[in-house]
PDB file of C-alpha atoms in Angstrom:
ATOM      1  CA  UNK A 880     -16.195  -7.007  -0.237  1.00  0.00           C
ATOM      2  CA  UNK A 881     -13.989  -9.509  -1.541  1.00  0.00           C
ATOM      3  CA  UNK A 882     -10.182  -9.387  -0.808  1.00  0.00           C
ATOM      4  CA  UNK A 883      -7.149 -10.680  -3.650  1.00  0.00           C
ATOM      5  CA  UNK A 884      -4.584 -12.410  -1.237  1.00  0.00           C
ATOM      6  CA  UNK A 885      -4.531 -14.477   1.586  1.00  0.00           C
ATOM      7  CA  UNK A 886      -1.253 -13.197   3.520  1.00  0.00           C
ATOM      8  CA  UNK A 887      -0.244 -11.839   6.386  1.00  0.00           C
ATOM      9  CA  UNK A 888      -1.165  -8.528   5.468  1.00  0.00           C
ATOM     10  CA  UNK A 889      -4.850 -10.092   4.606  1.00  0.00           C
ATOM     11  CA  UNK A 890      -5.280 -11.087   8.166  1.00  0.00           C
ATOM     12  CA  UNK A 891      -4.862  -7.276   9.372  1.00  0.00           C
ATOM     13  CA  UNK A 892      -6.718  -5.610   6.536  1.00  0.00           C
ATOM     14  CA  UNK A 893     -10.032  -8.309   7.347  1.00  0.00           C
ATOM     15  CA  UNK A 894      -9.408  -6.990  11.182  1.00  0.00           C
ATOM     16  CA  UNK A 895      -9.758  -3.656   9.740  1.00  0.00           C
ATOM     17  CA  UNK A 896     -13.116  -4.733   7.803  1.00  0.00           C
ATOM     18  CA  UNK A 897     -14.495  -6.165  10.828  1.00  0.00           C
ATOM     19  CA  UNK A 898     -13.797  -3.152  13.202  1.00  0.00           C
ATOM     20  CA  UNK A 899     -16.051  -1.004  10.730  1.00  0.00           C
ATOM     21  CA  UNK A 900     -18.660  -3.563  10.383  1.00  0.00           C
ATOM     22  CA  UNK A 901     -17.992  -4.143   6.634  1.00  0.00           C
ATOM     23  CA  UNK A 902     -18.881  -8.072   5.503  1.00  0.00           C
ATOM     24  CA  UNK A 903     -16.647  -9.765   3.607  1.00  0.00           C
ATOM     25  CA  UNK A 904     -17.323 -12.279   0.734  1.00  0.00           C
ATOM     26  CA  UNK A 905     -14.632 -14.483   0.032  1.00  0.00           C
ATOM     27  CA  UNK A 906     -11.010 -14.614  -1.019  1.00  0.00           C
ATOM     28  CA  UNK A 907      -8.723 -14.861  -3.929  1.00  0.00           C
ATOM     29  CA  UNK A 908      -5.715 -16.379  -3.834  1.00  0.00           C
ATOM     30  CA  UNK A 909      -3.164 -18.471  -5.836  1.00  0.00           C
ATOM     31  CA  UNK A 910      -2.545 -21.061  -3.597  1.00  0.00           C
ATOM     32  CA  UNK A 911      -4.388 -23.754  -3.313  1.00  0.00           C
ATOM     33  CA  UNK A 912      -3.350 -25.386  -0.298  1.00  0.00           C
ATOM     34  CA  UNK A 913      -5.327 -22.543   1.707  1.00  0.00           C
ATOM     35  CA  UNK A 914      -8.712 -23.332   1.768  1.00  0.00           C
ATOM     36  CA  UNK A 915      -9.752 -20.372   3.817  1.00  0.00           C
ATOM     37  CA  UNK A 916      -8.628 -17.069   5.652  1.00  0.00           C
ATOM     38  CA  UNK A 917      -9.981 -16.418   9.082  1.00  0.00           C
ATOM     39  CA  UNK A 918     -12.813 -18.273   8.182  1.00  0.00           C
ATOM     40  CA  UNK A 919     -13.223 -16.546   4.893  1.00  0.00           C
ATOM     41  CA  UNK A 920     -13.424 -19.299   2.436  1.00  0.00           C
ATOM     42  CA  UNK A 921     -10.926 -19.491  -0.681  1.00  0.00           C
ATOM     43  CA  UNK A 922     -12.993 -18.834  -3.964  1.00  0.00           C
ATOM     44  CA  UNK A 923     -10.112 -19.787  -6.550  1.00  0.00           C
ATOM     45  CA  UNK A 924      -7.037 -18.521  -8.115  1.00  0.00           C
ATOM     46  CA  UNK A 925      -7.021 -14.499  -8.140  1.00  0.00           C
ATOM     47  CA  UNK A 926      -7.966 -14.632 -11.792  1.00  0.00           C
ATOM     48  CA  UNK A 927     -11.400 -15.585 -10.927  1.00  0.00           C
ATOM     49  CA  UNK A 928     -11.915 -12.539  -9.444  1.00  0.00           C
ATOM     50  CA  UNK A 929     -13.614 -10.817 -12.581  1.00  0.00           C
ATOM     51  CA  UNK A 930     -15.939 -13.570 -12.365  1.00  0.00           C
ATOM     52  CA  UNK A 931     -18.112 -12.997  -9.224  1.00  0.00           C
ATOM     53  CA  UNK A 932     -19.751  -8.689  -8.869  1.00  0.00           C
ATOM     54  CA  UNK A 933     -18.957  -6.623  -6.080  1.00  0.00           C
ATOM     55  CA  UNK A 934     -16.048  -4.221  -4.663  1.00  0.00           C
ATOM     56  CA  UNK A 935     -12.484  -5.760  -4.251  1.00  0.00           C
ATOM     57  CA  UNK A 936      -9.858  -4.739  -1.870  1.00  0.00           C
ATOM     58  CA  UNK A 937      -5.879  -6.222  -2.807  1.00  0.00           C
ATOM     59  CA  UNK A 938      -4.082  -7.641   0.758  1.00  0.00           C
ATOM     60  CA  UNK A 939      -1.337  -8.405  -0.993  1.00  0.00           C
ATOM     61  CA  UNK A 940       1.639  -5.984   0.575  1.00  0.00           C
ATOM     62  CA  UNK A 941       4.359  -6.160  -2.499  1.00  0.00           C
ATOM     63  CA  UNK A 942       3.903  -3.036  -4.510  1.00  0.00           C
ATOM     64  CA  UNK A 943       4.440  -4.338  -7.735  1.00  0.00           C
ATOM     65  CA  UNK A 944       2.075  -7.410  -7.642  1.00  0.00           C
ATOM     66  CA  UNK A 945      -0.993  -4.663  -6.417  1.00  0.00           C
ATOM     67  CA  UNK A 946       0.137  -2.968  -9.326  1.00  0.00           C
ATOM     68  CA  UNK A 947       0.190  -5.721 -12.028  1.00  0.00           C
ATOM     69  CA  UNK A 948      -3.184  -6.861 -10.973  1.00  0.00           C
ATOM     70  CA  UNK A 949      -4.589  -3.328 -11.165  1.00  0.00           C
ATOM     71  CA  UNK A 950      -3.620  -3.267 -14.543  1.00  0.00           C
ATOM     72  CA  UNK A 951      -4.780  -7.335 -15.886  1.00  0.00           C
ATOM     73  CA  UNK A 952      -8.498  -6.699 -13.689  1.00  0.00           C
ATOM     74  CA  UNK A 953     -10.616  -4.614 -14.459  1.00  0.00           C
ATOM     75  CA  UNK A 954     -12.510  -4.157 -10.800  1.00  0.00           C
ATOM     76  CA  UNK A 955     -14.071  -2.269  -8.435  1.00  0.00           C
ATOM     77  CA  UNK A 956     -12.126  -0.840  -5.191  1.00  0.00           C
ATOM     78  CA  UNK A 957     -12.597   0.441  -2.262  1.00  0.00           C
ATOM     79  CA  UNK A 958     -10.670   1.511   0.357  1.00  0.00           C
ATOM     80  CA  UNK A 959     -10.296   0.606   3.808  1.00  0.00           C
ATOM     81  CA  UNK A 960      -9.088   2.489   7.330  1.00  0.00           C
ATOM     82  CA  UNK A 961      -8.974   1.379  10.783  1.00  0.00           C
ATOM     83  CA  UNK A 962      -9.115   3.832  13.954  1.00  0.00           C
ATOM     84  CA  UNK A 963      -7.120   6.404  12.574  1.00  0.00           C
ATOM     85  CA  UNK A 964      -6.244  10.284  12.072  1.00  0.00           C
ATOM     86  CA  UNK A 965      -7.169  11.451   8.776  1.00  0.00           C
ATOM     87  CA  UNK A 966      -7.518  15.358   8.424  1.00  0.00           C
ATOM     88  CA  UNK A 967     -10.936  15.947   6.689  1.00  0.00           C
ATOM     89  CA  UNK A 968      -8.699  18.117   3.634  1.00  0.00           C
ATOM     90  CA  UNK A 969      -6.920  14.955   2.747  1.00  0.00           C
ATOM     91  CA  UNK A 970      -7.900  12.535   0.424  1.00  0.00           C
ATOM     92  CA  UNK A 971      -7.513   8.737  -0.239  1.00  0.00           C
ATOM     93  CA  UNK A 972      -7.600   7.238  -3.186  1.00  0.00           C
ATOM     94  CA  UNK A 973      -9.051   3.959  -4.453  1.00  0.00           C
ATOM     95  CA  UNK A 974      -8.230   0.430  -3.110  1.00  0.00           C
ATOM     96  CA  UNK A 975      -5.911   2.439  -0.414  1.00  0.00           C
ATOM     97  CA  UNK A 976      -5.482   0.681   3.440  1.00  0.00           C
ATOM     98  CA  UNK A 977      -4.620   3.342   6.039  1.00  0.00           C
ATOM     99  CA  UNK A 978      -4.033   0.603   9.612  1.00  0.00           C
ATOM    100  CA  UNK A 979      -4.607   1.475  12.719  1.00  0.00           C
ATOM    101  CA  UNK A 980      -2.914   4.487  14.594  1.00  0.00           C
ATOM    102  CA  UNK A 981      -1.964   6.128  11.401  1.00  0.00           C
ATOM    103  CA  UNK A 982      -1.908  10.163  11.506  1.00  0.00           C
ATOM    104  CA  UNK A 983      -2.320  11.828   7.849  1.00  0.00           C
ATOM    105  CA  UNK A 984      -2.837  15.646   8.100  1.00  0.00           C
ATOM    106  CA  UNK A 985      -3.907  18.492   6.406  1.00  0.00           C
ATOM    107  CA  UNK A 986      -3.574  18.871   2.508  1.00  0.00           C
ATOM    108  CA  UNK A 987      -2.110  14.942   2.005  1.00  0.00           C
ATOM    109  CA  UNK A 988      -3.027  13.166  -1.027  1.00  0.00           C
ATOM    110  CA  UNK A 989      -3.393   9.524  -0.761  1.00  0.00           C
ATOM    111  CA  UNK A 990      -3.171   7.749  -4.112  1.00  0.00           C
ATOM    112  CA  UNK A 991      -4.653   4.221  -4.986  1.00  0.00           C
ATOM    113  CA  UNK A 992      -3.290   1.165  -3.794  1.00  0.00           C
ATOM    114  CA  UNK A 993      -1.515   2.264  -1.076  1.00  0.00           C
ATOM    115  CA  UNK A 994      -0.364   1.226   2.012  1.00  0.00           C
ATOM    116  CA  UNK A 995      -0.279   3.510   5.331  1.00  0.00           C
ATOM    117  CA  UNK A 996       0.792   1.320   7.971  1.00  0.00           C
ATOM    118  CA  UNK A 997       0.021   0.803  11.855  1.00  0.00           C
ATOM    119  CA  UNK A 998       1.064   4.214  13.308  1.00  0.00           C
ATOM    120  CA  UNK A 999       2.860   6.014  10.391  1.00  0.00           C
ATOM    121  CA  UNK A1000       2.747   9.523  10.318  1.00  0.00           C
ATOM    122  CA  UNK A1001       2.414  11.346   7.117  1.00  0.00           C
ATOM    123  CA  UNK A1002       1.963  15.367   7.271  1.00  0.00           C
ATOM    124  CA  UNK A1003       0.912  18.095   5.937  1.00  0.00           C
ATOM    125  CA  UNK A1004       0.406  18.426   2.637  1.00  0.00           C
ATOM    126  CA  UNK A1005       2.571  15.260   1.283  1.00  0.00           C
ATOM    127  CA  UNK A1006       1.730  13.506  -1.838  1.00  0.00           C
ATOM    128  CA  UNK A1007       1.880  10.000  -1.695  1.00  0.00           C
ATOM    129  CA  UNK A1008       1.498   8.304  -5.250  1.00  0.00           C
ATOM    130  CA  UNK A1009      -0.033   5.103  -6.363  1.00  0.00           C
ATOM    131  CA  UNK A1010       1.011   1.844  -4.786  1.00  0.00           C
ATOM    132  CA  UNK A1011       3.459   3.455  -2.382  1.00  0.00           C
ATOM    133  CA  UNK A1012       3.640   1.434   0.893  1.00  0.00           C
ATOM    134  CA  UNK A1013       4.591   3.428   4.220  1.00  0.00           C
ATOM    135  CA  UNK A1014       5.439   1.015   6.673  1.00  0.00           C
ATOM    136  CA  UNK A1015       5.125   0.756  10.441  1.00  0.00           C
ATOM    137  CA  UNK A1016       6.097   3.625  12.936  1.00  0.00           C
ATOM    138  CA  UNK A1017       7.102   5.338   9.882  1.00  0.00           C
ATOM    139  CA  UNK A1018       7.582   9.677   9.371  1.00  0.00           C
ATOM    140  CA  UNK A1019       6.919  11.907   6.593  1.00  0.00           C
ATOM    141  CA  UNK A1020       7.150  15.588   7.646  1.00  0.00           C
ATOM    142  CA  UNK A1021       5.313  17.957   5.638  1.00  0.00           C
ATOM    143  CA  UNK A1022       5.668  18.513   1.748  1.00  0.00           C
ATOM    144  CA  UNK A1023       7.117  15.138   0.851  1.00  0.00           C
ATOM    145  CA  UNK A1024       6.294  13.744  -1.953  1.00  0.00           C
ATOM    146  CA  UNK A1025       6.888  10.082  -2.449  1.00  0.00           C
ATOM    147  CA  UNK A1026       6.029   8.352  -5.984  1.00  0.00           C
ATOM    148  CA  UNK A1027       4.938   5.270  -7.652  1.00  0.00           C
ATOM    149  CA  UNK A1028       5.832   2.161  -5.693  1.00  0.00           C
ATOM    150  CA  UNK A1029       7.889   3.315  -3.378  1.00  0.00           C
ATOM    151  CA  UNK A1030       8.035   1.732  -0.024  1.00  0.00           C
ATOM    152  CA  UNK A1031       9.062   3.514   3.083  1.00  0.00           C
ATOM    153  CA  UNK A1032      10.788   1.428   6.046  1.00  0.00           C
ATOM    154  CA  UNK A1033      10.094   0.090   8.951  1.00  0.00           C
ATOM    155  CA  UNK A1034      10.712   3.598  11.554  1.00  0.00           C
ATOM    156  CA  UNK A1035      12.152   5.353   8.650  1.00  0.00           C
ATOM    157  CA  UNK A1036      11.824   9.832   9.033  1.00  0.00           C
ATOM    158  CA  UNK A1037      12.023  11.697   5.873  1.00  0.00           C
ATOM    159  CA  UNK A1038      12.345  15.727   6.762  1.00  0.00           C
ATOM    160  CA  UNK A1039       9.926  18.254   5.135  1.00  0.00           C
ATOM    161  CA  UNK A1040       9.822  18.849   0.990  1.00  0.00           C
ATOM    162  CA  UNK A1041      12.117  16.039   0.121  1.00  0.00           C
ATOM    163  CA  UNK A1042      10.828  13.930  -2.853  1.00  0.00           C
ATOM    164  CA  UNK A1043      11.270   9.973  -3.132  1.00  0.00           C
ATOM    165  CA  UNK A1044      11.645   8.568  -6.246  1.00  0.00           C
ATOM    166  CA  UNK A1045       9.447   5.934  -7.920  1.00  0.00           C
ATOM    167  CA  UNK A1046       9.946   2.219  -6.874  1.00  0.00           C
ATOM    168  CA  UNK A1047      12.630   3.138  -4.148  1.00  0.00           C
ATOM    169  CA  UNK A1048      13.191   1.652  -1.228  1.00  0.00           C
ATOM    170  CA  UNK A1049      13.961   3.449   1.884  1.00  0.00           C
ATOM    171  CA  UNK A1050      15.453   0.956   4.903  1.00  0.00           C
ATOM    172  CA  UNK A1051      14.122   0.551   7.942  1.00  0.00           C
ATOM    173  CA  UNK A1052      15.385   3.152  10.302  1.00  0.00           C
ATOM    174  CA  UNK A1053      16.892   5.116   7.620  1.00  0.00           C
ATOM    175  CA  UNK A1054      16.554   9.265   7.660  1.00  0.00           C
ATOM    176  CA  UNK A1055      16.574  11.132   4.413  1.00  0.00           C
ATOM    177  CA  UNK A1056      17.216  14.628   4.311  1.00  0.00           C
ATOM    178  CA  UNK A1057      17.661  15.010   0.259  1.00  0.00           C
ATOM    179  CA  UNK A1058      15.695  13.697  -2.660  1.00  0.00           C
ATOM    180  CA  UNK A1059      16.277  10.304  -3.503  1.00  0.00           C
ATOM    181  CA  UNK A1060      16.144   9.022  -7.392  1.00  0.00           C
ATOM    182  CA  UNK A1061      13.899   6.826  -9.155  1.00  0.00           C
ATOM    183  CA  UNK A1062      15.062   2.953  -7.822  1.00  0.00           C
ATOM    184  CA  UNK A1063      17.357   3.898  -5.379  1.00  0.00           C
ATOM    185  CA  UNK A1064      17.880   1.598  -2.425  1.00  0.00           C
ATOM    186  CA  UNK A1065      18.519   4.200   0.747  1.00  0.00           C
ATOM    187  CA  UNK A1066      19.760   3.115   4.158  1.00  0.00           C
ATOM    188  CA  UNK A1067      21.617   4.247   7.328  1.00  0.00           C
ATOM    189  CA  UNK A1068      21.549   7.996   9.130  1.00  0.00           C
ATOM    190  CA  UNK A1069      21.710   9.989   6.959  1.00  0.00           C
ATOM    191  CA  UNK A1070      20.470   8.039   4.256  1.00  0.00           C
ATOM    192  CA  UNK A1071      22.769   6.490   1.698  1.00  0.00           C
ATOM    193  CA  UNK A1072      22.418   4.721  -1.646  1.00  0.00           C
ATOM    194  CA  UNK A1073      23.617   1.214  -1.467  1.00  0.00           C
ATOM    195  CA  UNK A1074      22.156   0.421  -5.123  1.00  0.00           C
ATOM    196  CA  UNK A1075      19.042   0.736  -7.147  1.00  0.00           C
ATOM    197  CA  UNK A1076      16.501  -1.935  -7.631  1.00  0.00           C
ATOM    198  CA  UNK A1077      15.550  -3.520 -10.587  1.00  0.00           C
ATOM    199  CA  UNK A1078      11.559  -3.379 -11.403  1.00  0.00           C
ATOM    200  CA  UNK A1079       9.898  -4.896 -14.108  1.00  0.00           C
ATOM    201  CA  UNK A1080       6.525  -3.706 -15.299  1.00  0.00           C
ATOM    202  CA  UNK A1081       5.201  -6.518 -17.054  1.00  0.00           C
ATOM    203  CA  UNK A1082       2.736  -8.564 -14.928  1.00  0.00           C
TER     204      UNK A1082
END
């Protein structure tokens, strides 16, 4: 397996890979002051990575970079999880990461690129879309559903059927107990909108 960034996140992600066994090939990154990761040697900017054949897994935790590289590379993914509760009814997608001491439950589905950090909780039958990231310690009670690039806080609780809009942001320690729009930036108990953030698509 070969991994596209050489960041923090990168170093717990290879942890990960080496708790299962897995064997890992190299790294891409853009910097070229890092010649290797953990011992993992540096194989050249990220787009080299079309160059060499295997399965790729993106360590890169901002939402919208995993997401512009999904869409330039044409590759194959895989996901990864460490020593973790995943009900045998849910289902992961694609170049996913679910870290260690993560709980999803019955009926979840997992999109691609995501990120389930250490310990978050995510229950019953939530849908969590494509490069969402769900930080540490964080809660999702049961029917949430939580779209594109979205990223959940640090600690943050969200209470059952409440839907989170695409690329919002949800502060750490923050508790949201009503939908919250597309972009919205959401902090405080109860949550509050502060302002909405500004993506951009284009790679």
């Amino acid at each position: 397996m070969y991994l596209i960034g050489a960041s923090g996140h990168a170093k717990v992600v290879i942890d990960l890979i080496r708790m299962s066994g897995g064997i890992i090939d190299g790294v891409f990154d853009d910097n070229s002051l890092i010649n290797d990761l953990l011992g993992y040697k540096r194989l050249g900017e990220i787009n080299k990575a079309p160059n060499v054949n295997g399965s790729f897994i993106i360590t890169i935790g901002d939402n919208s970079i995993r997401k512009n590289i999904v869409e330039k590379m044409n590759l194959h993914y895989e996901s990864v999880t460490g020593n973790c509760h995943i009900s045998q009814d849910a289902s992961i997608g694609e170049g996913t990461v679910v870290m260690n001491g993560a709980c999803i439950n019955i009926g979840t589905r997992i999109g691609n690129h995501v990120i389930i950090n250490t310990a978050a909780c995510i229950d019953h039958e939530c849908v969590i879309n494509n490069f969402v990231h769900v930080s540490p310690n964080a809660t999702l009670a049961g029917n949430v559903r939580v779209e594109e690039g979205a990223h959940i806080g640090l600690g943050a609780q969200v209470i059952q059927g409440v839907s989170i809009g695409k690329w919002a942001t949800i502060g750490a320690g923050a508790v949201i107990i009503k939908n919250v729009p597309d972009y919205a930036v959401v902090v405080g108990v109860p949550g509050r909108i502060i302002k909405y953030n500004q993506y951009n698509p284009t790679p």
